[in-house]
CSV table of C-alpha atoms in Angstrom, one decimal:
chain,number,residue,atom,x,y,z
A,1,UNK,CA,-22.0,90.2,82.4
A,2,UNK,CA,-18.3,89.9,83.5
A,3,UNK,CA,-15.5,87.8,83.1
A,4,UNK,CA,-11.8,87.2,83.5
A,5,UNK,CA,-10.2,87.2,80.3
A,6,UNK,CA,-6.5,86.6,80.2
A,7,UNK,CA,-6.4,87.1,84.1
A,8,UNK,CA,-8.3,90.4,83.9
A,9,UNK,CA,-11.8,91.0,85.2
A,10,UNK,CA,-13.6,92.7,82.7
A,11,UNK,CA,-17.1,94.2,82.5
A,12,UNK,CA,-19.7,93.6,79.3
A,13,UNK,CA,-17.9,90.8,77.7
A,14,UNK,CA,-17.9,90.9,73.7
A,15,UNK,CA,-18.0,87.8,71.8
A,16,UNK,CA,-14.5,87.0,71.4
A,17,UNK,CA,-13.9,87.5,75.1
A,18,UNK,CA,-17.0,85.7,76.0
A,19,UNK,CA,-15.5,82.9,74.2
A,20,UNK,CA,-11.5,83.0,75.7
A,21,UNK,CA,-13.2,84.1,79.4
A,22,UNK,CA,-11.4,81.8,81.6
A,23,UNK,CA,-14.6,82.7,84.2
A,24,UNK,CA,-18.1,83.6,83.0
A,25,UNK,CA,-20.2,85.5,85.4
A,26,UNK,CA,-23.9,87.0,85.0
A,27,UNK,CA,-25.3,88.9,87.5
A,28,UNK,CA,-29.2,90.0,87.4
A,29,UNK,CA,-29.4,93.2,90.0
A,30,UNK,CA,-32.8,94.8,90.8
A,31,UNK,CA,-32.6,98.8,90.9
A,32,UNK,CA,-33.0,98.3,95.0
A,33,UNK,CA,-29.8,96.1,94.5
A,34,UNK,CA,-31.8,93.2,95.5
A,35,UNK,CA,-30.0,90.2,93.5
A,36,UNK,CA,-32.5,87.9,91.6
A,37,UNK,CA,-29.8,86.1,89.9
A,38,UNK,CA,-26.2,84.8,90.0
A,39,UNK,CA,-24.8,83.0,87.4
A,40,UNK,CA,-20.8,82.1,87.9
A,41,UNK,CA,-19.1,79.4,86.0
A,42,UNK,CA,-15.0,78.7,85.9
A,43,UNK,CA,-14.7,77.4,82.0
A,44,UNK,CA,-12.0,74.6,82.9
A,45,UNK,CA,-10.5,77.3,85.4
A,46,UNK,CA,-11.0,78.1,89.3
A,47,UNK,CA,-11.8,81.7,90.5
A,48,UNK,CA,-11.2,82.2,94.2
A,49,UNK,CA,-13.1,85.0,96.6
A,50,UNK,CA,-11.4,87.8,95.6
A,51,UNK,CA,-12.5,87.1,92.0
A,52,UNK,CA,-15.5,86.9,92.4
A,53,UNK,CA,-15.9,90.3,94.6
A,54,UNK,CA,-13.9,91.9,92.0
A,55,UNK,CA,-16.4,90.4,89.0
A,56,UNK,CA,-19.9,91.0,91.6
A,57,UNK,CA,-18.2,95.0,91.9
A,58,UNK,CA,-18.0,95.2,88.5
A,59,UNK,CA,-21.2,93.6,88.0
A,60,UNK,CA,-23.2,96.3,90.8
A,61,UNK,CA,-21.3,99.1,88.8
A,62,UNK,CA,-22.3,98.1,85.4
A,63,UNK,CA,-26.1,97.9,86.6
A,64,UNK,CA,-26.1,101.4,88.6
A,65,UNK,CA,-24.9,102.8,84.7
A,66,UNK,CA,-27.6,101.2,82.9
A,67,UNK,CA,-30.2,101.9,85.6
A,68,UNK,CA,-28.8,105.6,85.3
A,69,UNK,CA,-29.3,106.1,81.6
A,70,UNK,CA,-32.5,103.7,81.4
A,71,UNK,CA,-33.9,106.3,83.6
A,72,UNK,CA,-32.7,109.4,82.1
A,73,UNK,CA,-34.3,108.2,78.6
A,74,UNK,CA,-37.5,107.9,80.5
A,75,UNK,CA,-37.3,111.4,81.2
């Protein structure tokens, strides 16, 4: 997940930003960074382009570090 809390984009929302995140994005990315899912919702806000490429960067990166250590426990 990511998010703009307080203006920021963020990456892994908590709780308590999940909860103040002026713009709540989840992203579902295949390790072939096919996209199965995109989930982006301005809560009372609006989010413009650059935004969202900023949250869907964030979003690719996050996945690339899970994938990374989901496969290195594997080993």
């Amino acid at each position: 997940s990511t998010g703009i809390v307080e203006n920021k984009a963020i990456l892994d929302l908590d709780y308590k930003e999940d909860s103040e995140a002026q713009v709540d994005a989840n992203f579902v990315i295949c390790d072939s960074d096919e996209i199965s899912e995109i989930q982006v919702t301005g809560e009372e806000f609006f989010f413009n382009d650059n935004q969202f490429s900023e949250l869907f960067s964030l979003a690719k990166t996050g996945v690339k570090e899970i994938i990374s250590k989901q496969k290195e426990a594997l080993k």
